XYZ file of C-alpha atoms in Angstrom:
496
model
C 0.000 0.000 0.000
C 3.279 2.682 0.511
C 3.438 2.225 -3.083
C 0.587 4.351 -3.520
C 1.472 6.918 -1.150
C 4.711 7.259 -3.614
C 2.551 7.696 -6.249
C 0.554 10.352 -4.910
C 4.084 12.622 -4.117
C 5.080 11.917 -7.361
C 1.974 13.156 -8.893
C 2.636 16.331 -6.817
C 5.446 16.368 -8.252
C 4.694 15.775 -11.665
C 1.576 18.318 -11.554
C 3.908 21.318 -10.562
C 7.024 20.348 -12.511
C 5.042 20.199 -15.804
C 3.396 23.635 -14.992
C 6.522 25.285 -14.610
C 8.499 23.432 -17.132
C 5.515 24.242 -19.891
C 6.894 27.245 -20.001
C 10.012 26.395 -21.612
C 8.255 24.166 -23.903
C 5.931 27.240 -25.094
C 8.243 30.064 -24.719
C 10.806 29.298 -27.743
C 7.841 29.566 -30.077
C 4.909 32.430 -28.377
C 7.436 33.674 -25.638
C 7.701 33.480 -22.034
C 4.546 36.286 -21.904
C 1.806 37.050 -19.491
C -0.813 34.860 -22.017
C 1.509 31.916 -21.894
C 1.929 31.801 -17.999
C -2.195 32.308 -17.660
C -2.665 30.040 -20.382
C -0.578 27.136 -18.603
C -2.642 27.808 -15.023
C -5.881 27.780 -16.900
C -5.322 23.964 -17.866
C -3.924 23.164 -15.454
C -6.504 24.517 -12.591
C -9.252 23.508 -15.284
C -8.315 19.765 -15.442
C -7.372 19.021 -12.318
C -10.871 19.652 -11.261
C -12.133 17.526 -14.093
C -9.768 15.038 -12.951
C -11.078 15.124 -9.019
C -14.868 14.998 -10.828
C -14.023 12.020 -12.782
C -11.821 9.966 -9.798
C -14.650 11.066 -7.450
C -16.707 8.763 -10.002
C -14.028 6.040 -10.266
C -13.364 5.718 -6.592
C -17.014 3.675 -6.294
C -16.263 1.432 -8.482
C -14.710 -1.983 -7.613
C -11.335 -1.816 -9.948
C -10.150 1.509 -8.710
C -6.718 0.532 -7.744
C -6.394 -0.934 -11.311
C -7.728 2.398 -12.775
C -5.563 4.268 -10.371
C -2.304 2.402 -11.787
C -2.992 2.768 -15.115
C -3.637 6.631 -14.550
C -0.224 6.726 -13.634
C 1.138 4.504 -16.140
C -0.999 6.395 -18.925
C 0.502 9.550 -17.107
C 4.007 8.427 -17.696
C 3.480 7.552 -21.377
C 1.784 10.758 -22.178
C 4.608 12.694 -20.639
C 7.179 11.010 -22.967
C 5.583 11.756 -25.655
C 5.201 15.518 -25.304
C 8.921 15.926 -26.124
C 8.285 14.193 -29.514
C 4.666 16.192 -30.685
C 5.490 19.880 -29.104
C 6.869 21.263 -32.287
C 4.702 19.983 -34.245
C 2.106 21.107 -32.121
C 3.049 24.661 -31.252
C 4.047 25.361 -34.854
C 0.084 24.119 -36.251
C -1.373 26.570 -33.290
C 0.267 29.663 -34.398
C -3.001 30.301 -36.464
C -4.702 31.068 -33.355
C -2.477 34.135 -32.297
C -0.378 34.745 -29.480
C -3.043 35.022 -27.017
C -5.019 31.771 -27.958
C -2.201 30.002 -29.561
C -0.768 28.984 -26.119
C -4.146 27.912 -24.542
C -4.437 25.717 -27.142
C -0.939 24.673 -27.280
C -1.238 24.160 -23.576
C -4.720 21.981 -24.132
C -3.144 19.504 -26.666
C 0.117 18.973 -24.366
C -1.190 19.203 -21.111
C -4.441 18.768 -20.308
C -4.533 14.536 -20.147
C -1.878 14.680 -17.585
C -3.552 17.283 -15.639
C -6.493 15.475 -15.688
C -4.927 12.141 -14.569
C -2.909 14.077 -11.978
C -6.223 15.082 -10.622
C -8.085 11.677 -11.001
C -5.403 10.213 -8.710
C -6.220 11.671 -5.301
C -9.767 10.504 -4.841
C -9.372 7.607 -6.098
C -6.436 6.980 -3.417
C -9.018 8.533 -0.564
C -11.444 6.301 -1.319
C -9.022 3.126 -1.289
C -7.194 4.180 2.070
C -10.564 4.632 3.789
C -11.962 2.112 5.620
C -14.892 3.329 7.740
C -16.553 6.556 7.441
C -15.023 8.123 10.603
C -11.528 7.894 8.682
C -11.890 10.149 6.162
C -10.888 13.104 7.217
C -8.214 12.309 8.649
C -6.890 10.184 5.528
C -8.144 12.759 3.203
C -5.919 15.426 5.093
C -2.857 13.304 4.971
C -2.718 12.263 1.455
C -3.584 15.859 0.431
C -0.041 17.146 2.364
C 1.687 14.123 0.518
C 0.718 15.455 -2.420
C 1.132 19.289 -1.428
C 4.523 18.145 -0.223
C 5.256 16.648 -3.779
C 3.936 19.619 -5.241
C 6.903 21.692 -2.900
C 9.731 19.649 -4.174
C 8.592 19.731 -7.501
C 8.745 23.412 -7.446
C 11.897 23.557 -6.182
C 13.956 21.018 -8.169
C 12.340 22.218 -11.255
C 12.991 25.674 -11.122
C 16.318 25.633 -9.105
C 18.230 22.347 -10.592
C 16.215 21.087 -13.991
C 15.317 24.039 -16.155
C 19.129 25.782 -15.648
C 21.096 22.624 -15.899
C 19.202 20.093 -18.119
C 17.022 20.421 -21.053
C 13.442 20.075 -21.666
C 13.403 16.423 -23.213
C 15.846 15.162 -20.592
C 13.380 16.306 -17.462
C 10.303 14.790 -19.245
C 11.588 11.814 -20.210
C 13.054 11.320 -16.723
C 9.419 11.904 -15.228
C 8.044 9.696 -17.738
C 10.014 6.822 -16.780
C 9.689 7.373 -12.907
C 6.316 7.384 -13.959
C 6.535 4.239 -15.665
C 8.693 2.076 -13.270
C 6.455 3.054 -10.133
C 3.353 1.705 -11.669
C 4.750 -1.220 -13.392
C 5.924 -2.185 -9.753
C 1.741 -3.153 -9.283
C 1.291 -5.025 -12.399
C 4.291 -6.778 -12.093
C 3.027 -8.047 -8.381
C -0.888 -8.147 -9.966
C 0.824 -10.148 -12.368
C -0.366 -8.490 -15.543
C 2.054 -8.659 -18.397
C 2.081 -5.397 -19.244
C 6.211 -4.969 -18.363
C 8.149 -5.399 -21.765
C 5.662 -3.906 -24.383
C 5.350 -0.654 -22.143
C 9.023 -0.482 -21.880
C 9.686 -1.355 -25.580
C 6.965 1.785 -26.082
C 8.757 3.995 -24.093
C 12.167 3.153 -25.988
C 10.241 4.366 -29.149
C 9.286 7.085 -27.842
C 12.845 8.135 -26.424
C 14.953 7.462 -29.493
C 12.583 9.311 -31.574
C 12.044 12.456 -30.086
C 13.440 15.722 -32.241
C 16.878 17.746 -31.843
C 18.109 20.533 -33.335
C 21.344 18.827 -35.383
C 21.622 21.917 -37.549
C 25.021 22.524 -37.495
C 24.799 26.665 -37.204
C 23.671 25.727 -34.154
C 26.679 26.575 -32.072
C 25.492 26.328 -28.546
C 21.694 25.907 -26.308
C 21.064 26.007 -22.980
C 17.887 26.306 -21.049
C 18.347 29.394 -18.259
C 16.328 30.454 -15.761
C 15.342 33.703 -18.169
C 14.830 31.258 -20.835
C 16.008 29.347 -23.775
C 19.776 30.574 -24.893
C 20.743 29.879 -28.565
C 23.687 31.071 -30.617
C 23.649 30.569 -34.209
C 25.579 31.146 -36.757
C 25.332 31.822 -40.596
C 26.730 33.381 -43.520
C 29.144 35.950 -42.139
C 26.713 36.166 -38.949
C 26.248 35.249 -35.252
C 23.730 35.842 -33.695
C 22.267 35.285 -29.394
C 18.704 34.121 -29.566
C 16.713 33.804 -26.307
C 13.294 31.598 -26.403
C 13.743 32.110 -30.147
C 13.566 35.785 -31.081
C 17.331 37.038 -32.096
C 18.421 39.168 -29.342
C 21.794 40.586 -31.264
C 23.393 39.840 -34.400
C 26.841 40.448 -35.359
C 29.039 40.342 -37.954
C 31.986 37.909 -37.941
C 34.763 39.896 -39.046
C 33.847 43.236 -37.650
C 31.685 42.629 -34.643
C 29.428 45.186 -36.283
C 25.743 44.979 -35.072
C 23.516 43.757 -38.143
C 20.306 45.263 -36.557
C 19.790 49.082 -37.056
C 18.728 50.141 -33.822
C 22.262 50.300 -32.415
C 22.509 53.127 -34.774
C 20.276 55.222 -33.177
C 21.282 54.935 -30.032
C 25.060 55.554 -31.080
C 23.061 58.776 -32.466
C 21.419 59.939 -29.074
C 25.463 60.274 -27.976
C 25.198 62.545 -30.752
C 22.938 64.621 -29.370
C 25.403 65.235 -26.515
C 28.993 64.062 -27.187
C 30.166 65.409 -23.712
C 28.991 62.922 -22.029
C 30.942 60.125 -20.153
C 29.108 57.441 -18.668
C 26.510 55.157 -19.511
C 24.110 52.212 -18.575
C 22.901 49.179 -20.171
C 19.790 47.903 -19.214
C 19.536 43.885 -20.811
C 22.949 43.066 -21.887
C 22.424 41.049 -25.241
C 25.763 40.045 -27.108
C 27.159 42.958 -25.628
C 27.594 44.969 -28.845
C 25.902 48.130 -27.635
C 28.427 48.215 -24.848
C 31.389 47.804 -27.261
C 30.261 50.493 -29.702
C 29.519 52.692 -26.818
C 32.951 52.316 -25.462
C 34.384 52.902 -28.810
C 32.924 55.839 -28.628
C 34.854 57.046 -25.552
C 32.074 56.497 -23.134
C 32.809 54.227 -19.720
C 29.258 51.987 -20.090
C 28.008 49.460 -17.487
C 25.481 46.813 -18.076
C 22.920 45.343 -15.759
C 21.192 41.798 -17.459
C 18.950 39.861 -15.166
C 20.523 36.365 -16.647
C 23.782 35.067 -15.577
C 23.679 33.116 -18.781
C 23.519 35.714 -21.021
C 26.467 36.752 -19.464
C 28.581 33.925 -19.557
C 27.126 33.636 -23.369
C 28.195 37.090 -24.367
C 31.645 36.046 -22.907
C 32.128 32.715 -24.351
C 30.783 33.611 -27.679
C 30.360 37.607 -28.359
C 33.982 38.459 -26.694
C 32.356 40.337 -24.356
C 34.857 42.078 -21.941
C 33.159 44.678 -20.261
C 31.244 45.258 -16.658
C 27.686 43.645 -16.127
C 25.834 43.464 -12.799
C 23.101 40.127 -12.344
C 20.137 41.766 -11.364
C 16.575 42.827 -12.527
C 17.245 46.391 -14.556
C 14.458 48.040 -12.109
C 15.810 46.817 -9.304
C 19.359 48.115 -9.576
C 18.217 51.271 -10.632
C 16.133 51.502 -7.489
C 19.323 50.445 -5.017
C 22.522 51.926 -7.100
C 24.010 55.168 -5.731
C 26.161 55.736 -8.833
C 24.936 58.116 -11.368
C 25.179 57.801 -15.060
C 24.889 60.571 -17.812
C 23.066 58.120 -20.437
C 20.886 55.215 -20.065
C 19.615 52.843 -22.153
C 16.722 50.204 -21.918
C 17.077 47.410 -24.595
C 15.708 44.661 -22.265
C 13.816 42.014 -23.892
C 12.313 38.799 -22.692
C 11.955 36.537 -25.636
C 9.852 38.742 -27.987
C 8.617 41.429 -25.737
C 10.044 43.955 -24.010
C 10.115 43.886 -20.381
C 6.996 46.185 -19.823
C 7.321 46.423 -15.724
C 10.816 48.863 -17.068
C 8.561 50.961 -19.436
C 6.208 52.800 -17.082
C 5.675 56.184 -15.857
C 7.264 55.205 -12.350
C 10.216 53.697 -13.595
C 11.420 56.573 -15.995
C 10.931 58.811 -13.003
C 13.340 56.304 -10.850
C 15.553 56.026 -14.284
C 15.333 59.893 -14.123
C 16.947 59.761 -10.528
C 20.017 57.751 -11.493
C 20.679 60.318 -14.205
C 23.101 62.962 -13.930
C 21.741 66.355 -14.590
C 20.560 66.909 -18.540
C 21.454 63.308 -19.190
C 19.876 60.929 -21.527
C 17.506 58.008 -21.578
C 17.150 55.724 -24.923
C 14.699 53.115 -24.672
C 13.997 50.460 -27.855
C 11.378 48.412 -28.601
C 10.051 46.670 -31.360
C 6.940 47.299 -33.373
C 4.619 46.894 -36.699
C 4.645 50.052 -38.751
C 0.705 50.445 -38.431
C 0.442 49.136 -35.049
C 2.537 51.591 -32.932
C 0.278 51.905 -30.263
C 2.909 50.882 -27.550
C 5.762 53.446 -29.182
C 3.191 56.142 -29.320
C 2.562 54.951 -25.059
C 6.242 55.026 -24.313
C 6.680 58.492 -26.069
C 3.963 59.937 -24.007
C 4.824 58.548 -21.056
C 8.382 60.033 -21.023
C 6.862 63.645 -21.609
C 5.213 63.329 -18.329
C 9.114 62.887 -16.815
C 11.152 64.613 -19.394
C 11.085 68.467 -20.831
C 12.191 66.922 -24.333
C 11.226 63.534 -25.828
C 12.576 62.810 -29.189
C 12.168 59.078 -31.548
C 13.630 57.347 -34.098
C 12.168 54.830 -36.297
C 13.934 52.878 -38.498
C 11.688 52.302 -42.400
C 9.840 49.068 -42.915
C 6.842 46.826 -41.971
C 8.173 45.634 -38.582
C 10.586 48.549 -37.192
C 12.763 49.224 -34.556
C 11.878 52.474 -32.539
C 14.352 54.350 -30.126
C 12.655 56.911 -27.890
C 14.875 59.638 -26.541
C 14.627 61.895 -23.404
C 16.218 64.482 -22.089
C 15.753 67.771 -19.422
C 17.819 69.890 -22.056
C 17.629 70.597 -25.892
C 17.406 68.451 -28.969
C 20.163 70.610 -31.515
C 20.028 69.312 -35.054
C 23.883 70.715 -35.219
C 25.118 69.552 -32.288
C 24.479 65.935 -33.728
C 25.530 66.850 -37.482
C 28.770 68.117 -35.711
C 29.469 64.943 -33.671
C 28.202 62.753 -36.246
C 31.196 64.077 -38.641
C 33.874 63.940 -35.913
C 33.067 60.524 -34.262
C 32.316 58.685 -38.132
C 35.390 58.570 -40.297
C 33.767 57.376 -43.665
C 31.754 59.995 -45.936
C 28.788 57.355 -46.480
C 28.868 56.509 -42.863
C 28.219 60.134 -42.576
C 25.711 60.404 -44.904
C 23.825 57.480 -43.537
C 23.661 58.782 -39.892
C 22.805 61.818 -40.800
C 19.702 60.829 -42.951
C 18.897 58.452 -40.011
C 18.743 61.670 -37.837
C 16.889 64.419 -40.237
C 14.440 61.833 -42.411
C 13.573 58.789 -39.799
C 12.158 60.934 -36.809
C 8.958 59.574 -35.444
C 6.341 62.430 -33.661
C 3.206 60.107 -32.426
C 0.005 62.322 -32.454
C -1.153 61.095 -29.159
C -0.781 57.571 -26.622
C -1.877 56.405 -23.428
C 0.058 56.776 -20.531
C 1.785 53.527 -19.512
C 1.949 53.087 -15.463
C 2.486 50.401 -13.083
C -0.843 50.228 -12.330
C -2.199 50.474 -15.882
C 0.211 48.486 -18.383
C -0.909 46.715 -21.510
C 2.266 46.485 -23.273
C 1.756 42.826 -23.442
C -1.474 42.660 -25.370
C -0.001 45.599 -27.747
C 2.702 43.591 -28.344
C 0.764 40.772 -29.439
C 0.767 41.224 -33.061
C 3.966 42.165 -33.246
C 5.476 38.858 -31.381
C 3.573 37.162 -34.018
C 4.883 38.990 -37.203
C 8.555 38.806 -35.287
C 8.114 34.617 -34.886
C 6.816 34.890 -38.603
C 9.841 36.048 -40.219
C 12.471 34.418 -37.690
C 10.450 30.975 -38.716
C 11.121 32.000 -42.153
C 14.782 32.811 -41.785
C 15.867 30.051 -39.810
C 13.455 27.274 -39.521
C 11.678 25.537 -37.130
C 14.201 22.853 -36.567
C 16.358 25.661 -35.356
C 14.460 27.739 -33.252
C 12.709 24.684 -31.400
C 14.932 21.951 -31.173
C 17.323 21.899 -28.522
C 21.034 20.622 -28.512
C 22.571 19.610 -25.305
């Protein structure tokens, strides 16, 4: 009978490990975003309670210990295969959008073994229970077995098996715990059930996907997310839960995406100054063409990782702090004369740095007249959340000035500033920091001809903050093209 008490803490386990490590099977393909982490609780709460209705309903009937077994065992073999489907499945649900795409996503892969997590715990009242007087107190122990399963799920998942092993490895280490601990009843019920489940669950192992593309130079899964560098052509590029992060050229180290160009050009705008913070590290480019530049930068990046990735792979050399951008900026005591927030999780930008409450604390570690840059991403005709940020900084700053670069889906630099904007000022700088005439050119019709003046926007605060559901659309055009580019092998297999 212990044998079903180890079921049930493994089932507490299970239930809270695939919760949390759903995330990293979404997140490479919709992002780890507000809709996928709702979308994963809504299954999950959903089906569990259609899994206590329906073992409520089995625990009357006469083979419930068989039923309960082969809950788990069915549990186990479901698990296994989720590996092997979810790229098939996440890439056939990315009709449905980036707010329905992961409910459904999360439906196909998740809801069976919710609801046979669920079925489990009645089913084991019922069959503990002897007399009616009993039940409480069995119902309140088995429910803290399970809680307690659910605790140490939580824990190893998030502390030990999404930053040190991949996806495929931690499910198909459930599934077979899974496996083993009900074959242990058949064996002694003396069902042979033993060697065809095992043979199944070999199939399923050896055929799960990887990513064997060999521009696939390195993957990890972080605590932030899903860590990729790629390379191709004359490029390499840091992708994190598949959306490219930074992109640089081989040879030169250049940046290959444009918006380092206009924040090189809000230095410009005020060449005297010194010092300057990175919020969200990336590859680390921005801080090397900043420091070419004669400034002293700093970079804060909420992922050791990324880090140890721009080191390992970028030739990153410079200072970066491990902490949440917000959060330093709330407890530093230095003071910088330009900041810039380029921090991105996945797709979106981190929208808890983009309110009216954190410019003003971003205001504070300024030194006086300095300069804020913040980038985001977003669809030409669906600038709602550019127009938001630009309003939002003319309720802290006296001067708010954008860039956007030309296309369909754009890169937008917001500037802001106490002092003056001076068009000569940056035509000046521009000619003594570039060396090459169409360099100059270039920068200078950046500055003059890409300027971006939003008519009007909501006011983005910590209270009120939809910069998720703006950026929606705009997640899905992003996955669109990267799908295009690289391919889906790529962006969702994984390679450790």
């Amino acid at each position: 009978m212990k044998l079903m008490y180890l079921c049930l803490f493994i089932a507490g386990f299970s239930g809270m490990m695939l919760e949390l490590i759903g995330t990293r099977v979404i997140a490479p393909f919709y992002g780890t975003t507000l809709f996928t982490w709702a979308a994963l609780i809504t299954i999950t709460l959903v089906f569990l309670s259609i899994g206590y209705f329906v073992g409520g309903i089995i625990a009357k009937q006469e083979q419930r210990k068989k039923a309960f077994y082969s809950s788990v065992l069915l549990l186990g073999l479901w698990i296994a295969l989720i590996p092997i489907i979810k790229n098939t499945v996440l890439a056939s649900t990315n009709f449905f959008g980036g707010a329905i795409g992961p409910i459904i996503s999360s439906l196909i892969l998740f809801a069976l073994p919710m609801l046979l997590i669920g079925m489990l715990l009645p089913i084991a009242v019922r069959e503990k229970t002897k007399v009616l007087k009993e039940v409480g107190e069995k119902a309140g122990r088995l429910y803290a077995l399970t809680t307690i399963g659910s605790f140490a799920g939580t824990i190893t998942t998030a502390f030990v098996l999404i930053p040190l092993v991949n996806v495929s490895t931690s499910l198909f280490a459930l599934a077979l715990i899974l496996i083993l601990v009900s074959l242990i009843y058949f064996v002694k019920a003396k069902k042979m059930l033993v060697f065809p489940v095992l043979i199944l669950f070999l199939i399923l192992f050896f055929n799960v996907p990887s990513a064997t593309d060999e521009s696939v130079l390195f993957s990890q899964q972080s605590m932030q997310g899903q860590i990729k560098v790629i390379e191709q052509n004359d490029y390499r590029c840091l992708l994190i839960d598949g959306a490219i992060q930074s992109c640089l050229e081989k040879e030169t180290q250049k940046s290959k995406l444009p918006y380092n160009d206009f924040i090189k050009l809000g230095f410009f705008s005020k060449p005297e100054m010194d010092t300057a913070l990175l919020i969200g590290l990336g590859a680390g480019e921005t801080v090397n063409e900043l420091n070419k530049l004669g400034l002293v930068v700093e970079a804060v990046e909420i992922n050791p990782a990324v880090v140890k990735t721009a080191k390992d792979y970028f030739g990153f050399e410079g200072i970066a702090y491990i902490e949440d951008g917000r959060r330093f900026i709330k407890n530093t005591d230095k003071k910088y004369d330009y900041i810039v927030l380029d921090a991105f999780k996945g797709h979106s930008a981190a929208p808890h740095l983009l309110t009216m409450e954190s410019f003003l604390e971003t205001k504070k570690t300024l030194n006086e007249n300095g300069l804020i840059a913040v980038h985001i991403n977003v669809l030409a005709d669906e600038d709602d959340e550019a127009r938001a940020i630009f309003k939002t900084l003319t309720k802290v700053f006296k001067n708010v000035f954008a860039l956007r670069e030309e296309g369909e889906f754009v890169s937008v630099v917001v500037l802001a500033t106490d002092s003056e904007f001076f068009d000569d000022v940056v035509l000046k700088s521009i000619g003594e920091f570039i060396n090459y005439e169409t360099e100059k050119e270039r920068y200078k019709n950046i500055w003059l001809k890409q300027r971006f003046i939003p008519v009007k926007g909501n006011i983005i605060t910590d209270d009120y903050n939809p910069l998720e559901l703006w950026q929606l659309k705009e997640s899905m055009h992003w996955r669109e093209n990267l799908f295009a580019l690289l391919g889906e092998e790529i962006i969702l297999g994984e390679n450790q």
